[in-house]
PDB file of C-alpha atoms in Angstrom:
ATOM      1  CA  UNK A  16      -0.863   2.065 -17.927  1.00 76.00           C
ATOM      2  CA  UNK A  17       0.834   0.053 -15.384  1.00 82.00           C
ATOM      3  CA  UNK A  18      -1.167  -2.083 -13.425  1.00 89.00           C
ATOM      4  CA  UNK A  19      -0.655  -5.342 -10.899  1.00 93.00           C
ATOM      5  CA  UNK A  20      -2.769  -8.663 -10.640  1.00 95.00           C
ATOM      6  CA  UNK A  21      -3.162 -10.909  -7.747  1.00 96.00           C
ATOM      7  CA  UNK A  22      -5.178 -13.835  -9.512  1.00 95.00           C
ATOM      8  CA  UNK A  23      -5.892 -15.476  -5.873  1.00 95.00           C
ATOM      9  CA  UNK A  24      -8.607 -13.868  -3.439  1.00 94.00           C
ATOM     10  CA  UNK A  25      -7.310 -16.472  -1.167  1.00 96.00           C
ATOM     11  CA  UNK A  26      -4.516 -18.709  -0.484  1.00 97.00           C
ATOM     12  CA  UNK A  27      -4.785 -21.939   2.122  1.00 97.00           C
ATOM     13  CA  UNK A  28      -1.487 -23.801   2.973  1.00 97.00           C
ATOM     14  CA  UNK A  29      -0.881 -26.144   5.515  1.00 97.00           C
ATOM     15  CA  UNK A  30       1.591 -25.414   8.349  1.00 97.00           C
ATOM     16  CA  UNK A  31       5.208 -26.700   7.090  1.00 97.00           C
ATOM     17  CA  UNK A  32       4.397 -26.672   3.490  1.00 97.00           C
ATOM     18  CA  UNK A  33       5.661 -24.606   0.921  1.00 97.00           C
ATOM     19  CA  UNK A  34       3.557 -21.526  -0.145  1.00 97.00           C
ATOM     20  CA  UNK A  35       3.396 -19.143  -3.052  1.00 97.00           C
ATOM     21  CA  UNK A  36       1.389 -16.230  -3.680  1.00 98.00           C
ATOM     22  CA  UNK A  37       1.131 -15.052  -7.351  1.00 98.00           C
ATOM     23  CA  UNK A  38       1.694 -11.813  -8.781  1.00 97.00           C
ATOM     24  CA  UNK A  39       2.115 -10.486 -12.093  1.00 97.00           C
ATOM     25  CA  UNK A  40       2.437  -6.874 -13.397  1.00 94.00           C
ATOM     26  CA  UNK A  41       2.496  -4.703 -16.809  1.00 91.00           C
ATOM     27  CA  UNK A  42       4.634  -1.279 -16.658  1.00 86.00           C
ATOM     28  CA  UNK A  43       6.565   0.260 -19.302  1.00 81.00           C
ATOM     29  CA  UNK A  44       9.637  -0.451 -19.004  1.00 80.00           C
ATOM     30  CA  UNK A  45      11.581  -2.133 -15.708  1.00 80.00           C
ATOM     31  CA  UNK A  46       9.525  -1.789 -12.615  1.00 87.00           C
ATOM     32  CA  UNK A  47      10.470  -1.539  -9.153  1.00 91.00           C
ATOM     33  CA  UNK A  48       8.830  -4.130  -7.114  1.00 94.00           C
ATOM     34  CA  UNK A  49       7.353  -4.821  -3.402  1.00 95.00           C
ATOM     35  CA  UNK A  50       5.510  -6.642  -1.308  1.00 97.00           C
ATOM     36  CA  UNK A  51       3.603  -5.975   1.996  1.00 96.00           C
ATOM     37  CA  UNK A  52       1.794  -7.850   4.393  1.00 96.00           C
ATOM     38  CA  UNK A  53      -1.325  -6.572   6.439  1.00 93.00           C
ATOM     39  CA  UNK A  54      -1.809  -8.677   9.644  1.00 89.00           C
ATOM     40  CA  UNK A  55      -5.035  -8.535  11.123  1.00 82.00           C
ATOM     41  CA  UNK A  56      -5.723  -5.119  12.598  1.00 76.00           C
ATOM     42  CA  UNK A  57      -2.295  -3.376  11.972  1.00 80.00           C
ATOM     43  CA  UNK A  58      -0.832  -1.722   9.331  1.00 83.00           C
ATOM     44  CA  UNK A  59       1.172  -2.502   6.179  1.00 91.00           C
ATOM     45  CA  UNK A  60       4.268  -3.592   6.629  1.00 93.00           C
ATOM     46  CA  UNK A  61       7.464  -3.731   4.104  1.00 94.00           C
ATOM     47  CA  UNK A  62       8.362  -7.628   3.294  1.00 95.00           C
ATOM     48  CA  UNK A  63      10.784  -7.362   0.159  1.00 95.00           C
ATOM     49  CA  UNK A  64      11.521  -5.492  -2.710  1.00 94.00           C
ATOM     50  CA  UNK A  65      13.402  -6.006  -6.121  1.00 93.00           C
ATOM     51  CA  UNK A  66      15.547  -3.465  -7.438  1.00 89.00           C
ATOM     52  CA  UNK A  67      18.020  -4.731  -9.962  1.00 85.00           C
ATOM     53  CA  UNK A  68      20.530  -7.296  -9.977  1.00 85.00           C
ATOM     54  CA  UNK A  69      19.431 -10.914  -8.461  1.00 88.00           C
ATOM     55  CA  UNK A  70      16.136 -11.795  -9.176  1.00 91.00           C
ATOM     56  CA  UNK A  71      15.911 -13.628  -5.907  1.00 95.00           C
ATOM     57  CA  UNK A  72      15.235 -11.467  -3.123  1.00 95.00           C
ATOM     58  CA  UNK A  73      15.499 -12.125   0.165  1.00 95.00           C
ATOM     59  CA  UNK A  74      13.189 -10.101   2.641  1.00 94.00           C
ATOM     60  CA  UNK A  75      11.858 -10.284   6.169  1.00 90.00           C
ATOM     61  CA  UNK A  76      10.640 -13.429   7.904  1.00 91.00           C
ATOM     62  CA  UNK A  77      11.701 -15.942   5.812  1.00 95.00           C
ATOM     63  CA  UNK A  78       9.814 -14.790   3.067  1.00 97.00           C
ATOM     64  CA  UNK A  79      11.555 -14.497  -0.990  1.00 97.00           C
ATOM     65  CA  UNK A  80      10.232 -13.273  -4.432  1.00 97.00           C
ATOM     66  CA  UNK A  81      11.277 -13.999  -7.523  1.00 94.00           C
ATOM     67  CA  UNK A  82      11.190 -11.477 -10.371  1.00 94.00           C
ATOM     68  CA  UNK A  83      10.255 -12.944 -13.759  1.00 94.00           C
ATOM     69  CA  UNK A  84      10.885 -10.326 -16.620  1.00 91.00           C
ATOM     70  CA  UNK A  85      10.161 -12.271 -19.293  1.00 92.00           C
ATOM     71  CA  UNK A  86       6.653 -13.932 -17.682  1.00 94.00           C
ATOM     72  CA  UNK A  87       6.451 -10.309 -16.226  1.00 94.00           C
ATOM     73  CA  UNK A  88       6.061 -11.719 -12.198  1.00 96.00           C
ATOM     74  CA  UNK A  89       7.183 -11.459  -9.055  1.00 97.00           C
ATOM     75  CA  UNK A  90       5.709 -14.510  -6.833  1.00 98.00           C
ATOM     76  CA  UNK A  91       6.203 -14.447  -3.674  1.00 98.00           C
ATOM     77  CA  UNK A  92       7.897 -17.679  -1.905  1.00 97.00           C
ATOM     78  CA  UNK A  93       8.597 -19.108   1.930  1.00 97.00           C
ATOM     79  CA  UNK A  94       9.351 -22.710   2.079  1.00 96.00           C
ATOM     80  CA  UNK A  95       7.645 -23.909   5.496  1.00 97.00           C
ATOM     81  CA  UNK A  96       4.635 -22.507   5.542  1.00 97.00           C
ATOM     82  CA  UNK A  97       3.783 -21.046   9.612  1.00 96.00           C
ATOM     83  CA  UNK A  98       0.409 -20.347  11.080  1.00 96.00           C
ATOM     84  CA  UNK A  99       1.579 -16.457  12.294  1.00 94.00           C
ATOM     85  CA  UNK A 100       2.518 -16.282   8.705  1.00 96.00           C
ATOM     86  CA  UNK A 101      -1.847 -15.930   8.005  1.00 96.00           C
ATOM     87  CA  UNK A 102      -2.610 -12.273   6.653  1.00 95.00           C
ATOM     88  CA  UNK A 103      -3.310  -9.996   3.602  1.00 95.00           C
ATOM     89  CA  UNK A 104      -0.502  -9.789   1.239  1.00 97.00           C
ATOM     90  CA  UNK A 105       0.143  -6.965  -1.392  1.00 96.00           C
ATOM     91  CA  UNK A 106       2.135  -6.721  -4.724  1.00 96.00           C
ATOM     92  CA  UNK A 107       3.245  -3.325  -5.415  1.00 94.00           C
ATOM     93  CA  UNK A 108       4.940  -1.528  -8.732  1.00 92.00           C
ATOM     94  CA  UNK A 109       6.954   1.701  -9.213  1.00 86.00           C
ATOM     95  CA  UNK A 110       7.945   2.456 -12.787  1.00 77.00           C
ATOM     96  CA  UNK A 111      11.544   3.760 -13.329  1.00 72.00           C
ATOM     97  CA  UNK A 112      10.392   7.125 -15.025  1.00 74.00           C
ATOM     98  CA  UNK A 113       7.020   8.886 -15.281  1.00 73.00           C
ATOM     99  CA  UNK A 114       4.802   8.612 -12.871  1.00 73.00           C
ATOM    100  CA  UNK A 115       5.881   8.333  -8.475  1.00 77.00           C
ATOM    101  CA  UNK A 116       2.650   6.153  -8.056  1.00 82.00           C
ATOM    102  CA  UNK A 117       2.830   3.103  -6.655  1.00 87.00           C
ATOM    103  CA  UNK A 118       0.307   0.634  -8.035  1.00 90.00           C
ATOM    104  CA  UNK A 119      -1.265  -2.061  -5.518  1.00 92.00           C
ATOM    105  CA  UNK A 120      -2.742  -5.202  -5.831  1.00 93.00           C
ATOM    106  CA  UNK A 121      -6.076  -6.256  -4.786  1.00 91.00           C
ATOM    107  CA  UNK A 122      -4.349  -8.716  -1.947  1.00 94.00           C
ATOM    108  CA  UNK A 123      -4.213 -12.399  -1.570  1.00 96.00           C
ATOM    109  CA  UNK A 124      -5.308 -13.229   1.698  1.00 95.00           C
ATOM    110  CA  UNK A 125      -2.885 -15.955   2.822  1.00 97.00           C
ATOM    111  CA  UNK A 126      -4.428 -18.551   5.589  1.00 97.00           C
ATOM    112  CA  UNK A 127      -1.826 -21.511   6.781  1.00 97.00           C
ATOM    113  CA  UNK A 128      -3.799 -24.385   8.274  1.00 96.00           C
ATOM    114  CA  UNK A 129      -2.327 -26.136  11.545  1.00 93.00           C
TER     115      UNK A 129
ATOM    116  CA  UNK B  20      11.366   6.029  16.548  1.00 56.00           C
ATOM    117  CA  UNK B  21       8.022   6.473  16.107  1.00 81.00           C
ATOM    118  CA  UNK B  22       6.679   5.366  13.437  1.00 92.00           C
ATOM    119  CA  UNK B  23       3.593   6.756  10.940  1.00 95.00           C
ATOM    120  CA  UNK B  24       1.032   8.119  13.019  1.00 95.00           C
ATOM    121  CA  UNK B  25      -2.933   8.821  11.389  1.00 96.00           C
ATOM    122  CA  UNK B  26      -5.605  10.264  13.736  1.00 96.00           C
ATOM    123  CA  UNK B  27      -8.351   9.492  14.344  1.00 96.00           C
ATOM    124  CA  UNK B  28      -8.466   6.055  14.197  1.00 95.00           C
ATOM    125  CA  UNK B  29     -11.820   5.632  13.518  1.00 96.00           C
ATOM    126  CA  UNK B  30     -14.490   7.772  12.524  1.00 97.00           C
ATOM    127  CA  UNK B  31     -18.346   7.935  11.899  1.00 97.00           C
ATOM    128  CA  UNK B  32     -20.280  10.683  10.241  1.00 97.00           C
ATOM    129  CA  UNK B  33     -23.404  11.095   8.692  1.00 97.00           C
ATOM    130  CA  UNK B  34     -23.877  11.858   5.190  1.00 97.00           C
ATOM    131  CA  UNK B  35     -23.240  15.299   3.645  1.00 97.00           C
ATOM    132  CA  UNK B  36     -20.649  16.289   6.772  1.00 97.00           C
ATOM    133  CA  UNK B  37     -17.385  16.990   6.587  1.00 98.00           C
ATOM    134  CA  UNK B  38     -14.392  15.151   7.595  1.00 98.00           C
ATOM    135  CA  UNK B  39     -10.853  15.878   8.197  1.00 98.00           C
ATOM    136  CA  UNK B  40      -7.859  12.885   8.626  1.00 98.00           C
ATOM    137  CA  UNK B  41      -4.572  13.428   9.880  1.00 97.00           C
ATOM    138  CA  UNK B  42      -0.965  11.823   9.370  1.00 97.00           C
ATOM    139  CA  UNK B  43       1.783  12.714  10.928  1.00 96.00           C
ATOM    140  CA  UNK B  44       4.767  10.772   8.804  1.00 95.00           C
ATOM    141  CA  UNK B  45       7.953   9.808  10.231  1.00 93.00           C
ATOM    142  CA  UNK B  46      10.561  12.534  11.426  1.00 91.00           C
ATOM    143  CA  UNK B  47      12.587  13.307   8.447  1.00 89.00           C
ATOM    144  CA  UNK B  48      10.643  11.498   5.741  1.00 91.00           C
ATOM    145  CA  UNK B  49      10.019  14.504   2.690  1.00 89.00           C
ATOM    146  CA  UNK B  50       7.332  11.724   0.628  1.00 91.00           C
ATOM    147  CA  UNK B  51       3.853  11.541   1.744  1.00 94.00           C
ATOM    148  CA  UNK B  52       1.139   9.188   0.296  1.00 94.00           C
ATOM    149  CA  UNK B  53      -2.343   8.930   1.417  1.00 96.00           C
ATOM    150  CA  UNK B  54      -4.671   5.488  -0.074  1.00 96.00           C
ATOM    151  CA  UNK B  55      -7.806   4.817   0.272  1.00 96.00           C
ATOM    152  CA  UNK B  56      -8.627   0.663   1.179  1.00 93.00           C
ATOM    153  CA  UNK B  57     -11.914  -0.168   0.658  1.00 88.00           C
ATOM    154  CA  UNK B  58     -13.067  -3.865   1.002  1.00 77.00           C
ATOM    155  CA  UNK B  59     -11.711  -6.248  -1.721  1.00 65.00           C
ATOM    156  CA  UNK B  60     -10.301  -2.974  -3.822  1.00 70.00           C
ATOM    157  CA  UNK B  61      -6.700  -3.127  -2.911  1.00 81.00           C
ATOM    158  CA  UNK B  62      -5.081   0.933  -2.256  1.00 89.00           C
ATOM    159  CA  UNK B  63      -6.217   3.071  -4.211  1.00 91.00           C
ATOM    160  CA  UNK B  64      -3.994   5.612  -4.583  1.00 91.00           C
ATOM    161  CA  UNK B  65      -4.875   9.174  -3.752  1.00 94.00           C
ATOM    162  CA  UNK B  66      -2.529  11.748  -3.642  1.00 94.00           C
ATOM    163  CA  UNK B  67       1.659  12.072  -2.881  1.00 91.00           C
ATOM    164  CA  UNK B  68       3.398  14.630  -1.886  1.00 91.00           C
ATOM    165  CA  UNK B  69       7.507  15.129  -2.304  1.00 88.00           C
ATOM    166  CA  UNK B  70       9.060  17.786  -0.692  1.00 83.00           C
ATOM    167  CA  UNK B  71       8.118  21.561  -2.001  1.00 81.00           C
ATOM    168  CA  UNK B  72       7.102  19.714  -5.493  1.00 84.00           C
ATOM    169  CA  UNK B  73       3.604  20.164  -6.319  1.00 87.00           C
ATOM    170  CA  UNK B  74       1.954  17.360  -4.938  1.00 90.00           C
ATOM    171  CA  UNK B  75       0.615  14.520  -7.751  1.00 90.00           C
ATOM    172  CA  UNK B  76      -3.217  14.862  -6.928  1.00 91.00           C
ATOM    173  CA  UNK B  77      -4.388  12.590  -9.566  1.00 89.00           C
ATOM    174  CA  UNK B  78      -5.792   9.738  -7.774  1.00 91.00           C
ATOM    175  CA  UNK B  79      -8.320  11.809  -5.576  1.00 94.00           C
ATOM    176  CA  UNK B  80     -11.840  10.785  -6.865  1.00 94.00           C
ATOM    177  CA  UNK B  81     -13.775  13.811  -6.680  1.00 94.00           C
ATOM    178  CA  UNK B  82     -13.499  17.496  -6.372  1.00 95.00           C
ATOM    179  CA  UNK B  83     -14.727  16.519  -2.771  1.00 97.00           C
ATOM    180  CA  UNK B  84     -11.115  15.605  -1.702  1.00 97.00           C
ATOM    181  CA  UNK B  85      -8.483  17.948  -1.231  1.00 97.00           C
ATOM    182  CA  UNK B  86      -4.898  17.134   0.779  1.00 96.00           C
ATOM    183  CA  UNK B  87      -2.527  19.377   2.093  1.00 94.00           C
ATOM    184  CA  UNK B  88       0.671  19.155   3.669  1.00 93.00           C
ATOM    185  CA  UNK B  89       1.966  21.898   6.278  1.00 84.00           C
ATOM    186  CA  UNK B  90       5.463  22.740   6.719  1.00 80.00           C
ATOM    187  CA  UNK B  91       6.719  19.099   5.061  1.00 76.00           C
ATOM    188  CA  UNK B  92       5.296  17.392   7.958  1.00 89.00           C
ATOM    189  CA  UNK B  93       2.142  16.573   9.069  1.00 94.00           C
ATOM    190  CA  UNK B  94      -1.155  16.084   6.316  1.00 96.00           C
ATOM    191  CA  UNK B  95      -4.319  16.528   6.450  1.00 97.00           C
ATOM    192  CA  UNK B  96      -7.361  15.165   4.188  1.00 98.00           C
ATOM    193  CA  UNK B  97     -10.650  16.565   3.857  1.00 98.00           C
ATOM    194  CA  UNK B  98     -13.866  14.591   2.319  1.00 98.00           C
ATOM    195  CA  UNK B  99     -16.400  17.182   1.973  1.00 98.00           C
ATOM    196  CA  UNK B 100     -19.764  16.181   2.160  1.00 98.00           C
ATOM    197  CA  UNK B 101     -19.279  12.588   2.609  1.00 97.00           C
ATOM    198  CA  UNK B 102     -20.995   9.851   1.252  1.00 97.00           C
ATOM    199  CA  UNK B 103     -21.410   6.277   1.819  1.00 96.00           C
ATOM    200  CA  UNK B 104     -19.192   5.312  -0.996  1.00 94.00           C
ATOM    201  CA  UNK B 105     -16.682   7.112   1.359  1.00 96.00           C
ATOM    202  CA  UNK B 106     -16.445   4.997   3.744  1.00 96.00           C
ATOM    203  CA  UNK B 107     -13.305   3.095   3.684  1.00 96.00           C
ATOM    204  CA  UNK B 108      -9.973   2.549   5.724  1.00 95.00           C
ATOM    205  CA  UNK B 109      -7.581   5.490   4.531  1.00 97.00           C
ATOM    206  CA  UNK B 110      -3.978   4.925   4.869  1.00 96.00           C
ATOM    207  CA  UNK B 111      -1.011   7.223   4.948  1.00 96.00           C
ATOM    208  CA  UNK B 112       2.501   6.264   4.043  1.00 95.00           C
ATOM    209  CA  UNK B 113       6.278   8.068   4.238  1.00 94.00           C
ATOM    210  CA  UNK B 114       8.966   7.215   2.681  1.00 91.00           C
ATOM    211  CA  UNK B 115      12.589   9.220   3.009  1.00 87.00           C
ATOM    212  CA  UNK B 116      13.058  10.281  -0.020  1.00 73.00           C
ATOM    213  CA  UNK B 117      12.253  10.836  -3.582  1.00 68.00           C
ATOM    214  CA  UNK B 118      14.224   7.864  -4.464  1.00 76.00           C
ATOM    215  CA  UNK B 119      11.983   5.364  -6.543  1.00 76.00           C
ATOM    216  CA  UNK B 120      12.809   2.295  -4.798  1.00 80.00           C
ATOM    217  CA  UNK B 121      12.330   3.860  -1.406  1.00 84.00           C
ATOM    218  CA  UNK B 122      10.449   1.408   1.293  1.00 89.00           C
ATOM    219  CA  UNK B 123       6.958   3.405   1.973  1.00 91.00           C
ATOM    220  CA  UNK B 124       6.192   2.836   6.207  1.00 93.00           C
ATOM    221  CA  UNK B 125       2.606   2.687   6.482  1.00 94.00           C
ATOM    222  CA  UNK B 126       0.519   4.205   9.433  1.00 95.00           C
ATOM    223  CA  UNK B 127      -2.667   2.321  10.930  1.00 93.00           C
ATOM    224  CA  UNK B 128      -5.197   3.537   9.180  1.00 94.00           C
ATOM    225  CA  UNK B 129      -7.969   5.603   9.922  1.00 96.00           C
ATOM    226  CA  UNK B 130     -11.731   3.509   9.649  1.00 95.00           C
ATOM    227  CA  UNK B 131     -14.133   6.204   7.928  1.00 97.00           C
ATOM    228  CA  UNK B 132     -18.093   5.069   8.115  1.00 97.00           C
ATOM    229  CA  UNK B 133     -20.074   7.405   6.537  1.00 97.00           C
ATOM    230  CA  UNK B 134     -24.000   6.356   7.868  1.00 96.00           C
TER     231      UNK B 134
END
């Protein structure tokens, strides 16, 4: 069964430091990988995602992930840390075959200090 | 262009009344999702739709949820008798096509309290 962990209820950073919010996943398999941020009072919204090829990927405000087949992760990376940058985060998988789901994460609720 | 749209956006109902959500996806997107986000759960997901496929119902918890989706477009889901374990944010998403690395747009969310 494929499934996605978010070990971290909670993440605090200060502003201008480097942050990193942990996911890991188990799918049959190579997955398809995202992740989405929820700011407060609006709706999901598409950061990055990891098809093949470069296991760096670059995605929307600065933010990067870095899949990990072999420690089966995709952690998700910005180097300076801002304070807009505060919100819910999801990890998301898609196998290749079987099953369209898309399997969530519980969310990491990211908080960057000033 | 407009983006996901989900009506209303919040709603409260008493127990053991029905309850009927709407999402209108974006022009032109054939995949429909709906979740269900319920304090510290994550989605959960509940049912997708693809085109004329049957839709995958297999994340709907109870024989009290039924989906449908009218003409490709717009979606509507129905709690029957609701119950306080209902209540929950449900969210809809698109996405253009069947493709499995498609980018899913989420709408806003519609706040369900079920008193």
């Amino acid at each position: 069964a494929q499934s996605v962990a978010q070990p971290e209820d909670q993440v605090n950073v200060a502003e201008g430091n480097p942050l990193t919010v942990k996911c890991t996943y188990s799918v049959s398999g190579n997955p398809y990988l995202f992740w989405y941020v929820q700011y407060p009072n609006r709706g999901l919204q598409f950061l990055l995602k990891y098809i093949t090829g470069d296991n760096l990927v670059k995605g929307s405000y600065g933010f990067e992930a870095e899949f990990n087949k072999s420690q089966t992760s995709f952690h998700l990376k910005k180097p300076s840390a801002l304070v807009s940058d505060s919100a819910l985060y999801f990890c998301a998988v898609r196998a290749l075959s079987g099953t369209y789901k898309y399997i969530f994460g519980t969310g990491t609720r990211l908080k960057v200090l000033a | 262009g407009a983006g996901v749209s989900q009506s209303p956006s919040n709603k409260v109902t008493e127990k053991g009344k029905d309850v009927e959500l709407r999402c209108d996806p974006i022009s032109g997107h054939t995949a429909l999702y709906w979740y269900r986000q319920s304090l510290g759960q994550g989605l959960e997901f509940l049912i997708y739709f693809q085109g004329n496929s049957a839709p995958d119902k297999s994340g709907l918890p109870s024989d009290r949820f039924s989906a449908e989706r009218t003409g490709g477009s717009v979606s509507t889901l129905t709690i029957q008798r609701t119950q306080q374990e209902d209540s929950a944010v449900y969210l809809c998403a698109s996405s253009l096509a069947e493709a499995r690395w498609e980018t899913q747009y989420f709408g806003p969310g519609t706040r369900l309290l079920v008193l």
